[in-house]
Amino acid sequence: MVMEYPESFPQAQIAAAVAATRFGYGARPGEIGFIADDPGGWLLAQLRDEAPLPALANLPKTATILAEMQAAEAAGGEALRRYRLKMMARQQEEAAIHILPAINGPNPYRERLVRFWSEFFGIGLGDPVVAPFAHAFEREVIRPNLTRRFYDMMLAAIRHPALILKHANQKSLAKRSATGRDQRGSLETGLARAILEDYCFGPGGGAKGGPGGTWREPDLLALANMLTGWTVTRVPAQPASAPAVERAPLLPAPFRFDASVHAEGSKYFLGRNYPEAGVLEAEAALDTLTRTPAVGRRLARLLARHLVADDPPAEVVDDLTLGYASGGGSLGRMAAAVAGSNAAFEPSLQKVKRPDDLVLSVYRALGMRPRRGEPLLRDMALLGMGVKPYGAPLAVPGSANYWLAPARFADRMDWCASIAVRALSENSQGPDGALAQAFDVLGPKLSPQTFRRLAVALDAGESAALLFISVEFQTR
Amino acid sequence: MSDPSTPTLTRRSALAGLGAVSIAPLLPSTVSFAQSAGGNSGDKRRPLIVILLRGGFDGLSLLPVPGDPAYANARGDLAYPAPGSRQRYQPAPIDLDGRFALNPAATSLLRFWRADQLAIAPAVAGAYRPTDGVMDHALAQRALATGTADSTSSAWNSGWLNRALVQLGGGQPPAFALGGGRVPAILAGSAGVEAAPPAVMGSPVAGLMQKAELLYRGDPLFGPALARAIKRHDLPMDRLGAKHLAAANGGSAGVTASNPTGSAPKSIRGAMDLPAAAALVAARMVRADGPICAVIEVSGFDAHFGEADNRAERRIAALAGGLETLADDLGALYERSVILGLSEFGRAVEPNITGGLDHGLAGPVLCMGGPVIGGIKGAWPGLARDKRSPGGGLAPSVDARAIFKRIVQDHWKITPAQINATVFPGANMPAPFKGLIRA
């Protein structure tokens, strides 16, 4: 008996196939049927599942890393080099643990959002100064605030040593401050600029004003002044005898506000006067910023671009913007708006999978549940995506142009074909079995054209190879 | 695949095993196992695994040398930024010792470096050293395999690795070779060798590119992307010729001349298979009747044409992934294993007009494993023009055979007399390299 291409599919099947591939990391065999019970509800349930992951519980805390970092920097020279090597190696180990929930866990949509916001803040291995924090930042800033307000995530981010040290805010000194009157020093504007440009309004603001130019140089300086005194705790030298991990509970919190370098007086920021209030000034400014409609719209557009298409339709951006605004700048509501957006579920939209998407979805399609993350990381690296390979916000290329560049695309096809034939070379299933497998992991996404090509494949290995390189599988 | 995965049980039981198919049972295992080889067998085995990176491996991409004053100028567009500099996408190289840095695509090797179990000799050449600097893949591979460039030598017709196995005595399981389904030249000789059939890596999909064209027909994105990926490099191919391609790529894991992969010409081909090949080899090695020697041949390291789209990084990721897979999958046996990774030669220091790298004399040799004394090995010849070899490659500071001799002497306990008489016979042989294997 030869399997026929179905004449039509139930709507819920179509939505389930989209949900699994576009918002999750691809379907496991049979998973689409399960999701089809309630595709939107499948996404929403993931957002509600806020239980911390036990596998990440025992990894080093920011306070510990900061203490080690300061000790290594004080020692300098060879000790500092050894420390950096150790931290780079440790990031590889942590990455292997962090990747497992995306493939084995029940919440692939949640994990995708974690990746998105990690890349949004850009604390990765591309910046050696903050590389030791790369995964701790994700654990302590991104994950706990994933469905809270953008304000909460932003506040956690700019209180974190990674952003303070990256922008040298610990050196920022206001002239009009207790210390500034006695000592020379300068105002650091890097953190304020990152907040305005990278995290809120996007590039194109600043002195010129104009479209998107919702802020001007005096606003930048005002925000920088509000942020004076936002610094890290200098951890006193510890006896080297006790291992750092065990000392961690005794370490002071990494963030510290130093009133002695904080700019006195009120600040005029984005058309509003902020009376002198120490650490509360920047918190108030953040609150205003994260409730600004233009900021919500930009975040919605970025998320839509990550999830849906390189150039997302306006309807999707509208839906997400509304979700964000409805919760007073809520990331959870924005992520939930995806579940209710017909435009976001439009089957014809196409987003080429990045290597991480592709590797996770191939492993899932093959029914694998790896116990260790290293093989996944190796395959992602083979396809050109290392461990958090960025050193700036939003630096990870997401566009089809980048990932389908000739040599990159050639290697991608090779990898897909190799893993398919290796996994299936012993499998003696007939063409029907192979086609059933294709429907199992793509559902209605499988086009009649590809169906016909798979139907004439010589064996299961070739069929899976063609499945993995097909347009439907390569896109989300 | 020896990937530590367990399949999900789904309603479709025929498919449930896809993920965890073990390929080891495919391999014939008719060989009886005997205790001999001077204690180097069974539970006390001290395995040696050789990875041959066919095509000529560029050491300066694996191990950039920002500490060399000529580095940035000589490498031009291929130069990596200094360690410690910020990168939007792609981490900066990792400072190893103030002079050498490690390509960030090889970060997974850092744990072995930190454990002092990864040695890298950046400038190594063996017997093949043409005075005009024109490097030929086939001749260089022959010299690497036999240990001599002298066709009148008694060593010319067998591989040095096989000759070393002969010295270990009979009764041991045959050496295991993965790559192209034939015995690699380095293992040619009278000691038993089992060459895995190419099918263990999965038969390549015949005509994959043609089938992809059919799949992508009419797709505005993937159709043109495929056309670009399979467009041949037209200019330099005339100069190099088909024979060059065969020599650079043939005999690789999963790739043979008679069994083309159907890969796109712009892919790095066999190199991508290295982690999977390593998993197969490790699965074979850890068996109770596993051999003490294995050879993996992979291709994809020839790099004449524009090294665009981060091809060099992916190659290095494949190499690092293969080494890491071996170490992980060998388990306890890793502590007694030496893994040797090397190529028939290196690349030119300066990129050519396409942004690729032509052949160069000295290349890197990697040595990793429990008994290995890590670190950068051998003097650094320098990158300045007047320091280079004829043809524009690195000048060698270490003879490959000195490394081989040290390994067979200290790791396999073959006596210097045996080595000089049979494994590396002849005059003008270098002395064993000092400080590579823990005694």
mmCIF file of C-alpha atoms in Angstrom, chain A residues 115 118-120 122-128 166 306 353-357 377 379-399 402-403 408 412, chain B residues 79-81 85-93 103-105 309-311 313-314:
data_model
loop_
_atom_site.group_PDB
_atom_site.id
_atom_site.type_symbol
_atom_site.label_atom_id
_atom_site.label_comp_id
_atom_site.label_asym_id
_atom_site.label_seq_id
_atom_site.Cartn_x
_atom_site.Cartn_y
_atom_site.Cartn_z
ATOM 1 C CA ARG A 115 17.945 32.465 24.524
ATOM 2 C CA SER A 118 20.222 36.443 26.762
ATOM 3 C CA GLU A 119 21.185 37.531 23.276
ATOM 4 C CA PHE A 120 19.262 40.766 23.757
ATOM 5 C CA GLY A 122 24.577 40.358 24.953
ATOM 6 C CA ILE A 123 26.602 39.059 27.909
ATOM 7 C CA GLY A 124 28.585 36.366 26.123
ATOM 8 C CA LEU A 125 32.035 34.995 25.411
ATOM 9 C CA GLY A 126 32.756 37.664 22.802
ATOM 10 C CA ASP A 127 33.626 40.096 25.572
ATOM 11 C CA PRO A 128 36.419 38.691 27.748
ATOM 12 C CA LYS A 166 31.306 46.071 30.834
ATOM 13 C CA HIS A 306 13.351 36.317 16.274
ATOM 14 C CA LYS A 353 16.631 27.974 11.381
ATOM 15 C CA ARG A 354 19.898 29.002 12.964
ATOM 16 C CA PRO A 355 22.316 26.186 13.834
ATOM 17 C CA ASP A 356 20.987 25.915 17.375
ATOM 18 C CA ASP A 357 17.417 25.579 16.073
ATOM 19 C CA LEU A 377 27.209 21.903 21.386
ATOM 20 C CA ASP A 379 27.110 19.921 16.314
ATOM 21 C CA MET A 380 26.136 23.557 16.732
ATOM 22 C CA ALA A 381 29.798 24.545 16.573
ATOM 23 C CA LEU A 382 30.214 22.438 13.411
ATOM 24 C CA LEU A 383 27.516 24.544 11.831
ATOM 25 C CA GLY A 384 29.131 27.801 12.904
ATOM 26 C CA MET A 385 27.561 28.621 16.246
ATOM 27 C CA GLY A 386 29.722 28.310 19.324
ATOM 28 C CA VAL A 387 28.824 28.856 22.967
ATOM 29 C CA LYS A 388 27.301 32.319 23.461
ATOM 30 C CA PRO A 389 29.594 33.678 20.740
ATOM 31 C CA TYR A 390 28.559 37.305 21.172
ATOM 32 C CA GLY A 391 30.019 40.279 22.925
ATOM 33 C CA ALA A 392 27.315 42.823 22.266
ATOM 34 C CA PRO A 393 23.528 43.028 22.398
ATOM 35 C CA LEU A 394 21.591 41.482 19.521
ATOM 36 C CA ALA A 395 24.769 40.424 17.750
ATOM 37 C CA VAL A 396 23.732 36.902 16.762
ATOM 38 C CA PRO A 397 22.928 36.831 13.048
ATOM 39 C CA GLY A 398 19.391 35.641 12.564
ATOM 40 C CA SER A 399 18.832 36.371 8.912
ATOM 41 C CA TYR A 402 23.761 34.911 6.798
ATOM 42 C CA TRP A 403 22.907 31.298 7.482
ATOM 43 C CA ARG A 408 27.731 27.744 5.475
ATOM 44 C CA ARG A 412 24.613 22.559 6.742
ATOM 45 C CA ALA B 79 44.162 37.738 11.044
ATOM 46 C CA TYR B 80 42.232 37.259 14.249
ATOM 47 C CA PRO B 81 41.853 40.156 16.647
ATOM 48 C CA SER B 85 39.402 42.402 22.343
ATOM 49 C CA ARG B 86 35.651 42.579 22.152
ATOM 50 C CA GLN B 87 33.784 40.941 19.320
ATOM 51 C CA ARG B 88 30.166 41.479 18.395
ATOM 52 C CA TYR B 89 29.819 37.958 17.048
ATOM 53 C CA GLN B 90 32.533 35.301 17.454
ATOM 54 C CA PRO B 91 34.655 35.412 20.597
ATOM 55 C CA ALA B 92 38.220 36.614 20.351
ATOM 56 C CA PRO B 93 41.048 34.046 20.419
ATOM 57 C CA ASN B 103 40.932 29.756 18.024
ATOM 58 C CA PRO B 104 37.642 30.303 19.844
ATOM 59 C CA ALA B 105 36.091 27.495 17.793
ATOM 60 C CA ASP B 309 31.681 32.139 5.729
ATOM 61 C CA ASN B 310 33.831 31.099 8.703
ATOM 62 C CA ARG B 311 34.928 27.898 7.019
ATOM 63 C CA GLU B 313 36.274 28.016 12.265
ATOM 64 C CA ARG B 314 33.992 25.162 11.304
#
